[in-house]
Amino acid sequence: MLVFVWLFFKVERKFYTQALREESKPLSFKATTGYLIRFVVVHLLTYWVIGSIFYQVAGYADALESMEIFELWRPLENLSAVLLVFFGQIFRGAFLGILLFPFYESYIQKKHGWLLIFLLFIGLTALGSPIFLTEFIVFEGTFIEFLKELLVGIPEIVSQMLVFSVIFFFWQRKAFRKAKIK
């Protein structure tokens, strides 16, 4: 993910014209901190709310017990494991926010910037996950069993990323416009 962000940033800067550079001012420390705080807050809320809904609706308790991929997970009855999962998302959100920051100017002023954020998330986190790709490349059993396994996790991930992208984009865009007016 770091390599992809670095390459994208280099290519974007290469094709970024001098005129646009002069028009565009770098974000202040206050604006950058506000961006990161908004990113983490929205990440936490979407992770907690959508994760909780899918845990109840999609039968994750059964999946955690029966699917091979979850053998290394700690049981959720352990309070420290639950706290680590939930509050570890603060650090994950901050890390993702920092990694996605170089793309900021690519989406913030676009009409469908939320879609660009969503596609960045899909490309960098879901498709970049070693578990996701190996599940697509190597699967045992029938195609129907493969599709059933995809129903656990993938809809949640897509929902989280989509809801995050929409909420974060419009909140951040509002803050961006407010700062631009000043």
mmCIF file of C-alpha atoms in Angstrom:
data_model
loop_
_atom_site.group_PDB
_atom_site.id
_atom_site.type_symbol
_atom_site.label_atom_id
_atom_site.label_comp_id
_atom_site.label_asym_id
_atom_site.label_seq_id
_atom_site.Cartn_x
_atom_site.Cartn_y
_atom_site.Cartn_z
ATOM 1 C CA MET A 1 0.000 0.000 0.000
ATOM 2 C CA LEU A 2 2.842 2.370 0.831
ATOM 3 C CA VAL A 3 4.482 1.682 -2.539
ATOM 4 C CA PHE A 4 1.190 2.301 -4.387
ATOM 5 C CA VAL A 5 0.630 5.597 -2.544
ATOM 6 C CA TRP A 6 4.200 6.687 -3.244
ATOM 7 C CA LEU A 7 3.950 5.806 -6.964
ATOM 8 C CA PHE A 8 0.580 7.515 -7.363
ATOM 9 C CA PHE A 9 1.897 10.611 -5.632
ATOM 10 C CA LYS A 10 4.970 10.728 -7.873
ATOM 11 C CA VAL A 11 2.926 10.312 -11.067
ATOM 12 C CA GLU A 12 0.357 12.871 -9.950
ATOM 13 C CA ARG A 13 3.061 15.418 -9.152
ATOM 14 C CA LYS A 14 4.763 14.830 -12.501
ATOM 15 C CA PHE A 15 1.604 15.694 -14.436
ATOM 16 C CA TYR A 16 0.547 18.461 -12.070
ATOM 17 C CA THR A 17 0.981 21.691 -14.014
ATOM 18 C CA GLN A 18 2.827 24.705 -12.677
ATOM 19 C CA ALA A 19 -0.322 26.838 -12.906
ATOM 20 C CA LEU A 20 -2.239 24.505 -10.632
ATOM 21 C CA ARG A 21 0.649 24.468 -8.173
ATOM 22 C CA GLU A 22 0.549 28.252 -7.901
ATOM 23 C CA GLU A 23 -3.245 28.252 -7.345
ATOM 24 C CA SER A 24 -3.135 25.496 -4.772
ATOM 25 C CA LYS A 25 -1.873 26.283 -1.308
ATOM 26 C CA PRO A 26 -0.738 23.501 1.001
ATOM 27 C CA LEU A 27 -3.078 22.726 3.865
ATOM 28 C CA SER A 28 -2.233 24.310 7.179
ATOM 29 C CA PHE A 29 -1.356 22.214 10.203
ATOM 30 C CA LYS A 30 -4.801 22.962 11.653
ATOM 31 C CA ALA A 31 -6.537 21.832 8.443
ATOM 32 C CA THR A 32 -4.401 18.693 8.243
ATOM 33 C CA THR A 33 -5.095 17.843 11.887
ATOM 34 C CA GLY A 34 -8.823 18.437 11.301
ATOM 35 C CA TYR A 35 -8.685 16.113 8.287
ATOM 36 C CA LEU A 36 -7.031 13.370 10.326
ATOM 37 C CA ILE A 37 -9.450 13.730 13.247
ATOM 38 C CA ARG A 38 -12.470 13.592 10.910
ATOM 39 C CA PHE A 39 -10.968 10.575 9.146
ATOM 40 C CA VAL A 40 -10.453 8.667 12.408
ATOM 41 C CA VAL A 41 -13.887 9.580 13.833
ATOM 42 C CA VAL A 42 -15.755 8.514 10.696
ATOM 43 C CA HIS A 43 -13.616 5.372 10.402
ATOM 44 C CA LEU A 44 -14.377 4.407 14.001
ATOM 45 C CA LEU A 45 -18.104 5.053 13.745
ATOM 46 C CA THR A 46 -18.551 3.189 10.469
ATOM 47 C CA TYR A 47 -16.427 0.290 11.704
ATOM 48 C CA TRP A 48 -18.299 -0.011 14.993
ATOM 49 C CA VAL A 49 -21.836 0.526 13.704
ATOM 50 C CA ILE A 50 -21.687 -1.440 10.458
ATOM 51 C CA GLY A 51 -19.506 -4.144 12.015
ATOM 52 C CA SER A 52 -22.008 -4.592 14.847
ATOM 53 C CA ILE A 53 -24.946 -4.738 12.446
ATOM 54 C CA PHE A 54 -23.259 -7.330 10.240
ATOM 55 C CA TYR A 55 -22.132 -9.360 13.241
ATOM 56 C CA GLN A 56 -25.766 -9.704 14.289
ATOM 57 C CA VAL A 57 -27.381 -10.031 10.856
ATOM 58 C CA ALA A 58 -24.841 -12.070 8.893
ATOM 59 C CA GLY A 59 -24.239 -14.780 11.482
ATOM 60 C CA TYR A 60 -20.581 -14.020 12.122
ATOM 61 C CA ALA A 61 -20.606 -16.017 15.364
ATOM 62 C CA ASP A 62 -21.166 -19.207 13.356
ATOM 63 C CA ALA A 63 -18.638 -18.173 10.719
ATOM 64 C CA LEU A 64 -15.965 -17.490 13.337
ATOM 65 C CA GLU A 65 -16.448 -20.997 14.726
ATOM 66 C CA SER A 66 -16.698 -22.907 11.452
ATOM 67 C CA MET A 67 -14.488 -21.208 8.819
ATOM 68 C CA GLU A 68 -10.806 -22.152 8.572
ATOM 69 C CA ILE A 69 -9.691 -18.599 7.953
ATOM 70 C CA PHE A 70 -10.725 -17.564 11.488
ATOM 71 C CA GLU A 71 -8.749 -20.284 13.324
ATOM 72 C CA LEU A 72 -6.064 -17.830 14.425
ATOM 73 C CA TRP A 73 -8.526 -15.271 15.801
ATOM 74 C CA ARG A 74 -8.884 -14.839 19.518
ATOM 75 C CA PRO A 75 -12.303 -15.561 20.969
ATOM 76 C CA LEU A 76 -14.519 -12.475 21.284
ATOM 77 C CA GLU A 77 -15.505 -13.519 24.801
ATOM 78 C CA ASN A 78 -12.074 -12.263 25.877
ATOM 79 C CA LEU A 79 -12.492 -8.575 26.875
ATOM 80 C CA SER A 80 -8.937 -7.648 25.918
ATOM 81 C CA ALA A 81 -9.476 -9.034 22.393
ATOM 82 C CA VAL A 82 -12.668 -6.995 21.978
ATOM 83 C CA LEU A 83 -10.973 -3.824 23.246
ATOM 84 C CA LEU A 84 -8.004 -4.430 20.963
ATOM 85 C CA VAL A 85 -10.287 -4.865 17.940
ATOM 86 C CA PHE A 86 -12.387 -1.790 18.652
ATOM 87 C CA PHE A 87 -9.755 0.643 19.900
ATOM 88 C CA GLY A 88 -7.071 -0.658 17.546
ATOM 89 C CA GLN A 89 -9.180 0.947 14.847
ATOM 90 C CA ILE A 90 -8.094 4.361 16.135
ATOM 91 C CA PHE A 91 -4.526 3.598 15.071
ATOM 92 C CA ARG A 92 -5.665 1.899 11.866
ATOM 93 C CA GLY A 93 -7.833 4.916 11.002
ATOM 94 C CA ALA A 94 -4.975 7.331 11.625
ATOM 95 C CA PHE A 95 -2.603 5.191 9.556
ATOM 96 C CA LEU A 96 -5.083 4.966 6.656
ATOM 97 C CA GLY A 97 -5.749 8.696 6.881
ATOM 98 C CA ILE A 98 -2.048 9.451 6.588
ATOM 99 C CA LEU A 99 -1.619 7.035 3.671
ATOM 100 C CA LEU A 100 -4.603 8.473 1.799
ATOM 101 C CA PHE A 101 -3.656 12.105 2.452
ATOM 102 C CA PRO A 102 -1.529 12.429 -0.721
ATOM 103 C CA PHE A 103 -4.712 11.779 -2.733
ATOM 104 C CA TYR A 104 -6.554 14.645 -1.020
ATOM 105 C CA GLU A 105 -6.353 17.113 -3.890
ATOM 106 C CA SER A 106 -7.403 14.398 -6.340
ATOM 107 C CA TYR A 107 -10.865 13.987 -4.826
ATOM 108 C CA ILE A 108 -11.830 16.880 -2.541
ATOM 109 C CA GLN A 109 -13.049 19.251 -5.231
ATOM 110 C CA LYS A 110 -14.543 16.604 -7.513
ATOM 111 C CA LYS A 111 -18.307 16.190 -7.751
ATOM 112 C CA HIS A 112 -18.044 12.440 -7.202
ATOM 113 C CA GLY A 113 -15.051 12.563 -4.872
ATOM 114 C CA TRP A 114 -16.753 10.139 -2.486
ATOM 115 C CA LEU A 115 -16.622 7.535 -5.266
ATOM 116 C CA LEU A 116 -12.906 8.145 -5.757
ATOM 117 C CA ILE A 117 -12.315 7.632 -2.013
ATOM 118 C CA PHE A 118 -14.381 4.448 -2.146
ATOM 119 C CA LEU A 119 -12.376 3.124 -5.113
ATOM 120 C CA LEU A 120 -9.110 4.010 -3.359
ATOM 121 C CA PHE A 121 -10.237 2.046 -0.314
ATOM 122 C CA ILE A 122 -11.296 -0.954 -2.393
ATOM 123 C CA GLY A 123 -8.035 -0.935 -4.327
ATOM 124 C CA LEU A 124 -5.673 -0.310 -1.454
ATOM 125 C CA THR A 125 -7.242 -2.237 1.404
ATOM 126 C CA ALA A 126 -9.652 -4.885 0.136
ATOM 127 C CA LEU A 127 -7.891 -5.926 -3.059
ATOM 128 C CA GLY A 128 -4.511 -5.401 -1.416
ATOM 129 C CA SER A 129 -5.338 -7.783 1.408
ATOM 130 C CA PRO A 130 -3.443 -11.081 1.222
ATOM 131 C CA ILE A 131 -6.543 -12.967 2.362
ATOM 132 C CA PHE A 132 -8.845 -11.411 -0.243
ATOM 133 C CA LEU A 133 -6.669 -12.193 -3.256
ATOM 134 C CA THR A 134 -5.733 -15.702 -2.171
ATOM 135 C CA GLU A 135 -9.407 -16.535 -1.681
ATOM 136 C CA PHE A 136 -10.047 -15.565 -5.302
ATOM 137 C CA ILE A 137 -7.053 -17.391 -6.704
ATOM 138 C CA VAL A 138 -7.203 -20.629 -4.721
ATOM 139 C CA PHE A 139 -10.462 -22.105 -3.559
ATOM 140 C CA GLU A 140 -11.342 -25.632 -2.688
ATOM 141 C CA GLY A 141 -14.713 -27.226 -3.191
ATOM 142 C CA THR A 142 -17.485 -26.121 -5.469
ATOM 143 C CA PHE A 143 -18.090 -22.694 -6.930
ATOM 144 C CA ILE A 144 -21.275 -22.394 -4.838
ATOM 145 C CA GLU A 145 -19.276 -22.980 -1.631
ATOM 146 C CA PHE A 146 -16.808 -20.342 -2.777
ATOM 147 C CA LEU A 147 -19.624 -17.826 -3.299
ATOM 148 C CA LYS A 148 -21.098 -18.647 0.129
ATOM 149 C CA GLU A 149 -17.744 -17.913 1.750
ATOM 150 C CA LEU A 150 -17.622 -14.551 -0.033
ATOM 151 C CA LEU A 151 -20.931 -13.639 1.605
ATOM 152 C CA VAL A 152 -19.131 -13.532 4.937
ATOM 153 C CA GLY A 153 -17.083 -10.360 5.162
ATOM 154 C CA ILE A 154 -17.179 -8.902 1.661
ATOM 155 C CA PRO A 155 -20.623 -7.216 1.965
ATOM 156 C CA GLU A 156 -19.562 -5.754 5.315
ATOM 157 C CA ILE A 157 -16.288 -4.422 3.930
ATOM 158 C CA VAL A 158 -17.986 -2.852 0.916
ATOM 159 C CA SER A 159 -20.717 -1.334 3.119
ATOM 160 C CA GLN A 160 -18.206 0.096 5.574
ATOM 161 C CA MET A 161 -16.099 1.606 2.815
ATOM 162 C CA LEU A 162 -19.086 3.049 0.985
ATOM 163 C CA VAL A 163 -20.673 4.618 4.073
ATOM 164 C CA PHE A 164 -17.286 5.897 5.230
ATOM 165 C CA SER A 165 -16.545 7.432 1.825
ATOM 166 C CA VAL A 166 -19.844 9.281 1.609
ATOM 167 C CA ILE A 167 -19.836 10.627 5.187
ATOM 168 C CA PHE A 168 -16.152 11.544 5.216
ATOM 169 C CA PHE A 169 -16.212 13.194 1.796
ATOM 170 C CA PHE A 170 -19.129 15.488 2.532
ATOM 171 C CA TRP A 171 -17.891 16.376 6.031
ATOM 172 C CA GLN A 172 -14.359 17.037 4.796
ATOM 173 C CA ARG A 173 -15.573 18.960 1.761
ATOM 174 C CA LYS A 174 -17.666 21.196 4.009
ATOM 175 C CA ALA A 175 -14.601 21.889 6.181
ATOM 176 C CA PHE A 176 -12.485 22.460 3.045
ATOM 177 C CA ARG A 177 -14.925 25.026 1.649
ATOM 178 C CA LYS A 178 -15.242 26.720 5.025
ATOM 179 C CA ALA A 179 -11.448 27.044 5.301
ATOM 180 C CA LYS A 180 -11.210 28.280 1.705
ATOM 181 C CA ILE A 181 -13.687 31.108 2.395
ATOM 182 C CA LYS A 182 -11.600 32.439 5.305
#
